[in-house]
Amino acid sequence: MDWFRPAPAAGQRPATVSVLSQADHEAVGSGVLLPRDRLLTCAHVVNCALGKEDTTCAERPTAATLKVLVHGPDGNAHAGTARLAVWIPPGATNGVEWDGDLAVLELVEPLPREVLPPRWRAMAEGQSVRAWHGSGLAATIATARVTSCDGRIGYVDGTSMTGVAIDHGYSGGPLWSGEADAVVGLVAAALTPPHHPVNGAPLAYSPRHVARRSWGIPWQRIRAELAGVGAQHVLDEPETEPETEPARRAADPAHRALAALLGRALADPARRADCARTVAGRCGHHHRADGSAPSVDEFARLLTTDGRALPALAEVLHPVDPRAVGELLAVGRMSGVARLLSPGELDELLAQLGTVPAVTAARLPSVVRAALPLAELPGALLAGADWDSPDATLRTARLKALVEYLEGLRGDSRPVPDGTSGVPGLLRVVVYVAALCPPAPGDALRRWSTAVATRLGIHEAALEERRADAHEWAQRQHAPAVAPRVLVRLTAHADRDGAHLYRLRMWCDEGAGPRRVCDGGDRLRGAAQAAEDILTVIEPLHRALPVGTRPVIELIVDREALEIPVDQWEWPGPAGLVPGMLGAEYPLVVNCPELMQRAGERFKAALRHRQRLLDDGGAVHIDRSTGGKNGVYALLMDQLDAAQATVDGVPADVRVEIVQVCLAMGVPVVLWDRGQDQDGESGSHAVRAIAGTPTRRLPETVRAYRAKTLGCPQTFPGRPVLAWSDADHELPRLELADPTEPS
């Protein structure tokens, strides 16, 4: 793109990052710039910057804030502060190489628009690469060649015995391929000659020793590692095979279509030059000042590489040619690059959101969920306690990350007038924020959303309908708060060694029905990791709840999993400071819809009937004298109004069968102790202590008992389990066992 900025020379260095020590602000490693003001480095570089003696420590740093320097290709350095966003610690080591060892940091201060992240390409054997020391000095450039790459580890050898070798301080930096004009991996470690066994000094060099050999993390593995922890969104776009730029443009349907539209809308070179200069200025690009105009091909290329360029052009053209703007935006969506907002619209929105009252800002996670009930939203994006932080820089950074994510969401699918666009997700969120705000900031946000909607070709009636939805929702917020539910579909598995692993699917229900949240998909995890994942989803819910109200965890399980001790699952917490034991911290109940499904239609009416009598229908007590399955059946058919059952003093195998019969016959609340078998005389301490509690207070009473077992296990030895099935509570659509199949 000669008109917009000089073409980079082959082999030119990319933007690099110096990661500085907290102690002396000297460079301890390097990093690679990512889109949206993020950077990628090695986890051990972060440990080193924090002054940890064990740089391979796997524990995620808490409140890790580091100073960095971003070196642009022009040599200018930009100082900034970065916060840890993604942590993939070094994995199992064989003494030479290891897995993981990646960290993504978010820059608090935005970078100049001209400092762009590099492209990425796959590492392959035979590539010539360059690397730079973390200091970023040009004199530290080291040249090497990839001698081996299996997609997990890439070994890189110096090409001669002259010049600089990759060594300490290069870790986390880019392995830059000049031929591909792209980064192909990160420097991870250097192999050094052996050291003296006593004093540790390096031995005199021998031809038999390794020389100028290092190893790096290939791009292929970086993508896989980030995807494995659900952080693939930090990357720009999927890897594509290297190809010549003209061929790439010719094969890109969005580029061809945009070039054709520009040729019609901006056929006059003088008008095209005026628009190009304005767009370049708004997006921070350099351009020629010789009075010439860019070709439509060059202009289209800018629109398919800079996500803000197309919205900026739409701003310029809309007052004089709104029809052309609609066509350009429709084609631009094909590229997958174009963002929703122009730079000016983004800056104005962030400024307006910065004036939102702290009480409203604190509720942003709930506002987003209410505005986009069908969207899957990353829990990590909404988590945290700094939405209303007094630190304006930190608050703006959080808001910017949220806005940029929401730009990619399409919103709801309600019908819109012909020839107009639907209301995208970001505008719907802004409308909901405005509805919750006092008049002054609310009016400013409404004016902003009206202007953007007009530029996007959104019909006024569609926007007003969303505003009516938002107003109705805001009115409901004045009603008494109801504890939200976090629904967890739990399935148990075992690995080859017999270790217990679990697969989770999670939903949040804040009163409008279950809404799916990002939960790692089908990833298997241990109990501690599962507890951490559940707590990550719960954390942002606290911000919108009154004091004393706690979310309820509802486990949705198969009947074989009714007694999995999820209430005892514990996450050690950040730095092991404050643990998180699920059943002691939150009311936790189990629900087994499979049993009702297997029982068929006979007892669904019974569940609804008993549910209506939850407050005054009474309870049945089942013990050894009741008998087995037949005795329980007889008791429940006699006590048709009983809404609660307690099971106590029966052997474990009999207890399991009795509990399942109660749930299948429509008893909405069942309490039992999954601990060791109790003798028939004394029974369970937990059941005795909890029985008699008003039914609707049972979840909190059981939680309090579980908390007491932590401090006084001898006095409170029980392991209470509370099954709770509410016929009025909507459940997500689940893949349950076929009731016609044998169990």
XYZ file of C-alpha atoms in Angstrom, residues 224-735:
512
model
C -3.198 -24.736 20.306
C -2.144 -23.761 23.853
C -4.262 -20.595 23.814
C -7.253 -22.460 22.388
C -6.861 -25.071 25.108
C -7.566 -22.468 27.800
C -10.295 -20.690 25.836
C -8.105 -17.675 25.008
C -7.981 -17.932 21.216
C -9.779 -14.580 21.045
C -6.495 -12.788 21.805
C -5.230 -13.682 18.330
C -6.006 -11.709 15.216
C -7.135 -14.318 12.741
C -6.581 -18.035 11.886
C -3.338 -18.930 10.278
C -3.257 -18.844 6.482
C -0.648 -20.301 4.205
C 1.944 -17.837 2.920
C 1.154 -16.452 -0.505
C 1.976 -13.384 -2.522
C 0.044 -10.236 -1.666
C -1.485 -9.697 -5.135
C -2.634 -13.312 -5.224
C -4.139 -12.988 -1.757
C -6.071 -9.892 -2.744
C -7.293 -11.483 -5.943
C -8.562 -14.494 -3.996
C -10.312 -12.387 -1.345
C -13.969 -11.894 -2.389
C -14.420 -9.016 0.076
C -11.426 -7.199 -1.385
C -12.685 -7.588 -4.938
C -16.196 -6.459 -4.041
C -14.971 -3.462 -2.032
C -12.687 -2.392 -4.879
C -15.646 -2.528 -7.286
C -17.848 -0.489 -4.937
C -15.111 2.086 -4.371
C -14.658 2.347 -8.120
C -18.313 3.369 -8.440
C -18.707 5.501 -5.309
C -15.327 7.262 -5.581
C -14.689 7.274 -9.314
C -13.407 10.858 -9.149
C -9.705 10.659 -8.089
C -9.878 14.022 -6.309
C -12.842 12.913 -4.191
C -11.167 9.564 -3.544
C -8.020 11.367 -2.381
C -10.032 13.576 -0.002
C -11.779 10.539 1.523
C -8.516 8.610 1.759
C -6.726 11.448 3.556
C -9.596 11.801 6.032
C -9.752 8.046 6.713
C -5.970 7.826 7.084
C -5.976 10.727 9.532
C -8.766 9.243 11.649
C -7.124 5.813 11.714
C -3.564 7.008 12.342
C -2.036 6.018 8.990
C 0.551 7.942 7.016
C -0.244 8.825 3.416
C 1.275 10.576 0.437
C 1.095 14.352 0.371
C 1.871 14.843 -3.335
C -1.754 15.424 -4.384
C -2.188 11.924 -5.821
C -5.021 9.530 -5.028
C -4.759 5.885 -3.982
C -5.961 3.266 -6.394
C -9.236 1.569 -5.534
C -7.203 -1.600 -4.981
C -5.013 0.120 -2.386
C -8.029 1.670 -0.702
C -9.802 -1.706 -0.570
C -6.685 -3.280 0.905
C -6.716 -0.726 3.734
C -10.372 -1.532 4.407
C -9.590 -5.263 4.711
C -6.554 -4.850 6.978
C -7.516 -2.055 9.394
C -10.752 -2.866 11.196
C -11.538 0.801 11.891
C -10.970 2.047 8.328
C -14.312 0.948 6.856
C -16.409 2.517 9.668
C -14.326 5.686 9.281
C -15.038 5.760 5.533
C -18.735 5.165 6.253
C -18.707 8.251 8.505
C -17.277 10.336 5.671
C -19.613 9.049 2.949
C -22.901 8.685 4.846
C -24.021 12.344 4.684
C -23.699 12.398 0.869
C -24.201 8.762 -0.215
C -25.937 6.596 2.436
C -26.829 3.921 -0.097
C -23.172 3.360 -0.981
C -22.373 3.162 2.733
C -24.918 0.371 3.194
C -23.371 -1.618 0.352
C -19.829 -1.061 1.658
C -20.741 -2.177 5.180
C -22.548 -5.280 3.917
C -19.526 -6.329 1.846
C -17.094 -5.369 4.613
C -18.689 -7.914 6.940
C -17.543 -10.615 4.508
C -13.897 -9.820 5.283
C -14.167 -10.624 8.982
C -11.823 -7.686 9.645
C -14.076 -4.645 9.763
C -15.062 -3.476 13.230
C -18.377 -1.881 14.115
C -17.160 1.543 15.241
C -14.918 4.164 13.734
C -12.024 5.478 15.877
C -14.022 8.598 16.729
C -17.132 6.627 17.697
C -15.047 4.322 19.884
C -13.303 7.212 21.652
C -16.595 9.024 22.248
C -18.273 5.892 23.626
C -15.406 5.226 26.046
C -15.570 8.854 27.173
C -19.337 8.635 27.738
C -19.059 5.334 29.608
C -16.399 6.948 31.762
C -19.047 9.390 33.063
C -21.468 6.630 34.087
C -22.064 6.663 37.890
C -20.062 4.135 39.880
C -23.199 2.304 41.035
C -24.194 1.740 37.398
C -20.659 0.825 36.299
C -20.542 -1.824 39.027
C -23.540 -3.524 37.412
C -22.066 -3.699 33.900
C -21.724 -7.517 33.894
C -25.436 -7.930 34.692
C -26.395 -5.245 32.170
C -24.492 -7.064 29.414
C -26.171 -10.376 30.268
C -29.610 -8.769 30.300
C -29.064 -7.018 26.969
C -27.662 -10.141 25.275
C -29.411 -13.117 26.904
C -28.561 -15.505 24.060
C -24.869 -14.630 23.775
C -22.079 -16.746 25.243
C -19.890 -14.299 27.152
C -16.434 -15.189 28.515
C -16.567 -15.155 32.299
C -13.033 -13.752 32.473
C -14.099 -10.721 30.423
C -16.826 -9.754 32.911
C -15.049 -10.874 36.085
C -13.147 -8.533 38.349
C -13.950 -5.826 40.823
C -12.662 -2.756 38.995
C -15.598 -1.739 36.773
C -16.153 1.193 39.131
C -12.474 1.601 40.005
C -11.323 5.150 40.863
C -8.319 4.498 38.595
C -9.568 6.061 35.345
C -6.825 4.432 33.250
C -7.604 0.954 34.530
C -11.360 1.490 34.137
C -10.943 2.699 30.547
C -8.816 -0.327 29.687
C -11.477 -2.694 31.037
C -14.223 -0.841 29.185
C -12.253 -0.861 25.942
C -11.694 -4.624 26.100
C -15.415 -5.179 26.730
C -16.505 -2.833 23.929
C -14.150 -4.447 21.429
C -15.509 -7.893 22.276
C -19.120 -6.739 22.013
C -18.435 -5.209 18.599
C -18.277 -8.723 17.186
C -21.707 -9.808 18.502
C -24.697 -9.484 16.194
C -27.360 -9.030 18.873
C -30.869 -10.473 18.673
C -32.641 -11.784 15.587
C -35.929 -9.866 15.742
C -37.400 -8.837 12.352
C -36.359 -5.415 11.053
C -37.876 -3.297 8.265
C -36.787 -4.289 4.755
C -33.603 -2.640 3.578
C -32.360 -1.861 7.077
C -29.900 -3.517 9.455
C -30.517 -5.285 12.739
C -29.421 -3.764 16.030
C -25.937 -5.149 16.810
C -25.033 -6.430 20.254
C -22.917 -3.446 21.293
C -25.697 -0.932 20.570
C -28.163 -3.019 22.524
C -25.814 -3.007 25.538
C -25.367 0.769 25.289
C -29.153 1.182 25.175
C -29.484 -0.883 28.363
C -26.737 1.092 30.120
C -28.510 4.330 29.158
C -31.805 3.038 30.569
C -30.138 2.406 33.932
C -28.315 5.773 34.077
C -29.446 9.127 35.484
C -30.760 11.604 32.855
C -27.503 13.379 31.875
C -25.245 10.393 31.057
C -28.257 8.434 29.817
C -29.206 11.148 27.318
C -25.606 11.378 26.078
C -25.496 7.616 25.459
C -28.854 7.745 23.686
C -27.588 10.498 21.367
C -24.483 8.445 20.638
C -26.486 5.293 19.856
C -28.862 7.246 17.597
C -25.962 8.665 15.567
C -24.262 5.292 15.175
C -27.543 3.561 14.314
C -28.199 6.156 11.609
C -24.748 5.637 10.131
C -25.268 1.842 10.156
C -28.639 2.077 8.395
C -30.675 0.836 11.365
C -34.347 1.774 11.214
C -35.490 4.111 13.986
C -38.356 1.747 14.905
C -35.920 -1.128 15.528
C -33.794 0.999 17.847
C -36.871 2.296 19.702
C -38.086 -1.261 20.233
C -34.786 -2.145 21.909
C -35.049 0.998 24.024
C -38.510 -0.106 25.159
C -37.060 -3.493 26.132
C -34.295 -1.754 28.063
C -36.720 0.565 29.852
C -38.914 -2.373 30.899
C -35.861 -4.241 32.187
C -34.600 -1.192 34.097
C -38.005 -0.844 35.776
C -37.816 -4.449 36.960
C -34.499 -3.786 38.663
C -36.326 -1.900 41.393
C -38.146 -5.088 42.395
C -36.726 -7.158 45.292
C -33.650 -9.098 44.230
C -33.909 -12.856 43.732
C -30.786 -14.932 44.167
C -29.450 -15.903 40.738
C -28.790 -19.526 39.889
C -25.638 -20.922 38.362
C -26.655 -24.182 36.710
C -23.852 -26.691 36.225
C -24.386 -29.774 34.062
C -21.839 -32.203 35.528
C -20.731 -35.484 33.973
C -18.056 -37.691 35.502
C -15.313 -39.549 33.672
C -12.144 -41.436 34.546
C -8.753 -41.328 32.856
C -6.557 -44.342 32.135
C -5.191 -44.269 35.697
C -8.660 -44.202 37.211
C -8.455 -40.571 38.297
C -11.782 -38.741 38.452
C -12.294 -36.067 35.809
C -15.342 -33.945 35.063
C -16.946 -32.174 32.134
C -18.968 -29.020 32.844
C -21.577 -27.011 31.007
C -22.784 -23.871 32.754
C -25.674 -21.438 32.552
C -26.637 -18.333 34.550
C -30.253 -17.596 35.436
C -30.745 -14.107 36.856
C -34.514 -14.270 36.542
C -34.949 -14.342 32.768
C -34.164 -18.024 32.240
C -30.901 -19.926 31.777
C -28.256 -18.269 29.603
C -25.245 -20.285 28.491
C -21.834 -19.021 29.567
C -18.410 -19.977 28.256
C -17.264 -22.973 30.266
C -14.404 -24.642 28.405
C -16.701 -26.789 26.238
C -15.943 -30.480 26.459
C -12.641 -30.021 28.298
C -12.067 -32.534 31.096
C -10.784 -31.173 34.388
C -10.114 -32.259 37.945
C -12.153 -31.223 40.972
C -10.002 -28.187 41.855
C -10.040 -26.847 38.299
C -13.804 -27.428 38.093
C -14.272 -25.488 41.347
C -12.187 -22.611 39.961
C -14.219 -22.555 36.732
C -17.513 -22.445 38.652
C -16.263 -19.678 40.948
C -15.093 -17.674 37.909
C -18.663 -17.693 36.566
C -20.138 -16.787 39.963
C -17.784 -13.908 40.812
C -19.275 -11.150 38.597
C -22.810 -11.953 39.838
C -21.959 -10.508 43.261
C -21.617 -7.010 41.907
C -25.369 -6.633 41.271
C -26.661 -8.377 44.414
C -27.676 -6.745 47.694
C -25.761 -7.588 50.848
C -26.758 -10.981 52.195
C -27.889 -12.459 48.872
C -25.691 -15.204 47.457
C -26.016 -17.069 44.152
C -27.247 -20.657 44.292
C -25.292 -23.436 42.584
C -27.633 -26.007 41.058
C -25.888 -29.175 39.895
C -27.669 -31.018 37.115
C -26.502 -34.627 37.280
C -27.338 -38.143 36.162
C -28.535 -40.463 38.890
C -25.107 -42.154 39.135
C -23.604 -38.773 40.069
C -26.055 -37.741 42.808
C -23.495 -38.300 45.560
C -20.366 -36.855 43.955
C -18.955 -34.614 46.736
C -19.029 -31.399 44.700
C -19.879 -29.384 47.824
C -16.414 -30.324 49.164
C -14.546 -29.312 46.012
C -12.074 -26.631 46.893
C -9.989 -24.175 44.921
C -6.902 -22.972 46.830
C -7.535 -19.402 45.656
C -5.101 -16.790 44.318
C -1.678 -17.412 45.887
C -3.366 -19.877 48.250
C -4.616 -16.933 50.318
C -8.404 -17.417 50.579
C -9.719 -20.867 49.612
C -13.031 -21.406 47.895
C -15.038 -24.463 49.014
C -18.182 -24.561 46.896
C -20.660 -26.000 49.385
C -19.431 -23.894 52.316
C -19.427 -20.613 50.392
C -22.640 -20.995 48.363
C -25.970 -22.807 48.736
C -25.455 -25.894 46.570
C -28.259 -28.252 45.564
C -28.496 -31.178 43.156
C -31.141 -31.801 40.523
C -31.613 -35.026 38.581
C -34.144 -34.447 35.780
C -33.167 -37.829 34.325
C -35.135 -39.605 37.080
C -38.326 -37.685 36.355
C -37.844 -38.321 32.644
C -37.449 -42.057 33.244
C -40.569 -42.136 35.434
C -42.620 -40.730 32.556
C -45.699 -38.537 32.737
C -47.205 -40.247 35.824
C -45.369 -38.152 38.389
C -44.854 -34.822 36.614
C -48.238 -33.655 37.898
C -47.246 -34.893 41.368
C -44.109 -32.723 41.245
C -46.141 -29.634 40.376
C -48.681 -30.423 43.105
C -46.061 -30.985 45.817
C -44.153 -27.877 44.636
C -47.233 -25.704 45.209
C -47.362 -27.034 48.802
C -43.665 -26.396 49.437
C -44.323 -24.010 52.328
C -47.000 -25.994 54.170
C -47.191 -29.490 52.674
C -45.215 -31.200 55.395
C -42.384 -33.725 55.223
C -41.954 -37.483 55.374
C -39.117 -39.174 57.248
C -37.698 -42.376 55.776
C -35.556 -44.736 57.876
C -35.017 -48.456 58.387
C -38.616 -48.986 59.503
C -39.973 -47.683 56.193
C -38.588 -50.628 54.260
C -37.045 -50.571 50.811
C -38.361 -49.302 47.507
C -41.857 -50.719 47.987
C -42.188 -49.183 51.437
C -41.152 -45.762 50.134
C -43.612 -46.052 47.259
C -46.411 -46.856 49.685
C -45.482 -43.980 52.010
C -45.394 -41.395 49.222
C -48.671 -42.585 47.721
C -50.233 -42.190 51.166
C -48.690 -38.741 51.784
C -49.556 -37.058 48.479
C -49.089 -33.551 49.899
C -45.595 -34.113 51.307
C -43.177 -31.687 49.631
C -40.043 -32.800 51.481
C -38.404 -36.098 52.413
C -35.524 -36.862 54.773
C -33.647 -40.140 54.408
C -31.667 -41.348 57.416
C -30.316 -44.386 59.202
C -30.281 -46.780 56.241
C -27.337 -48.559 54.561
C -25.676 -46.685 51.726
C -26.860 -48.979 48.923
C -30.465 -48.838 50.171
C -30.221 -45.076 50.692
C -29.187 -44.504 47.072
C -32.196 -46.439 45.797
C -34.599 -44.668 48.195
C -33.384 -41.208 47.180
C -33.870 -42.032 43.519
C -37.403 -43.319 44.136
C -38.314 -40.101 45.978
C -37.026 -37.918 43.159
C -38.647 -40.028 40.446
C -42.026 -39.844 42.238
C -41.981 -36.054 42.250
C -40.762 -35.123 45.745
C -39.179 -31.709 45.062
C -36.902 -31.564 48.160
C -34.934 -34.540 49.511
C -32.309 -34.376 52.287
C -29.835 -37.125 53.156
C -26.296 -37.703 54.426
C -23.862 -39.259 51.969
C -21.367 -39.972 54.770
C -20.681 -43.393 56.215
C -23.624 -45.633 57.125
C -25.320 -44.440 60.311
C -26.626 -46.844 62.900
C -30.354 -47.136 63.162
C -30.589 -45.553 66.618
C -28.666 -42.303 66.340
C -28.835 -41.704 62.589
C -27.123 -38.764 60.902
C -26.059 -35.722 62.900
C -26.493 -33.555 59.789
C -30.042 -34.730 59.098
C -31.025 -34.259 62.766
C -29.513 -30.763 62.858
C -31.113 -29.598 59.604
C -34.516 -31.302 59.757
C -37.286 -28.959 60.843
C -35.866 -25.968 58.988
C -38.488 -24.137 56.885
C -38.239 -25.632 53.428
C -37.183 -22.511 51.552
C -34.395 -21.875 54.063
C -32.944 -25.358 53.647
C -30.279 -24.459 51.010
C -28.796 -21.793 53.294
C -29.052 -24.003 56.399
C -27.242 -26.841 54.610
C -24.572 -24.367 53.458
C -24.033 -23.162 57.019
C -23.696 -26.762 58.275
C -21.083 -27.492 55.605
C -19.158 -24.412 56.715
C -19.197 -25.668 60.322
C -17.647 -28.977 59.258
C -14.542 -27.045 58.188
C -13.957 -25.558 61.626
C -15.384 -28.299 63.864
C -15.302 -31.611 61.960
C -15.716 -33.639 65.155
C -18.803 -31.719 66.244
C -20.313 -31.509 62.758
C -19.326 -34.815 61.077
C -22.155 -35.042 58.524
C -22.017 -34.691 54.746
C -25.520 -33.410 53.919
C -26.868 -33.534 50.364
C -29.916 -31.511 49.335
C -31.797 -32.378 46.149
C -34.032 -29.575 44.906
C -36.343 -29.673 41.890
C -38.448 -26.574 41.254
C -41.187 -27.093 38.683
C -41.335 -23.308 38.128
C -37.633 -22.971 37.325
C -36.709 -23.371 33.692
C -33.925 -25.831 32.939
C -31.622 -25.571 29.947
C -32.036 -28.047 27.150
C -29.998 -31.086 28.116
C -28.903 -34.273 26.439
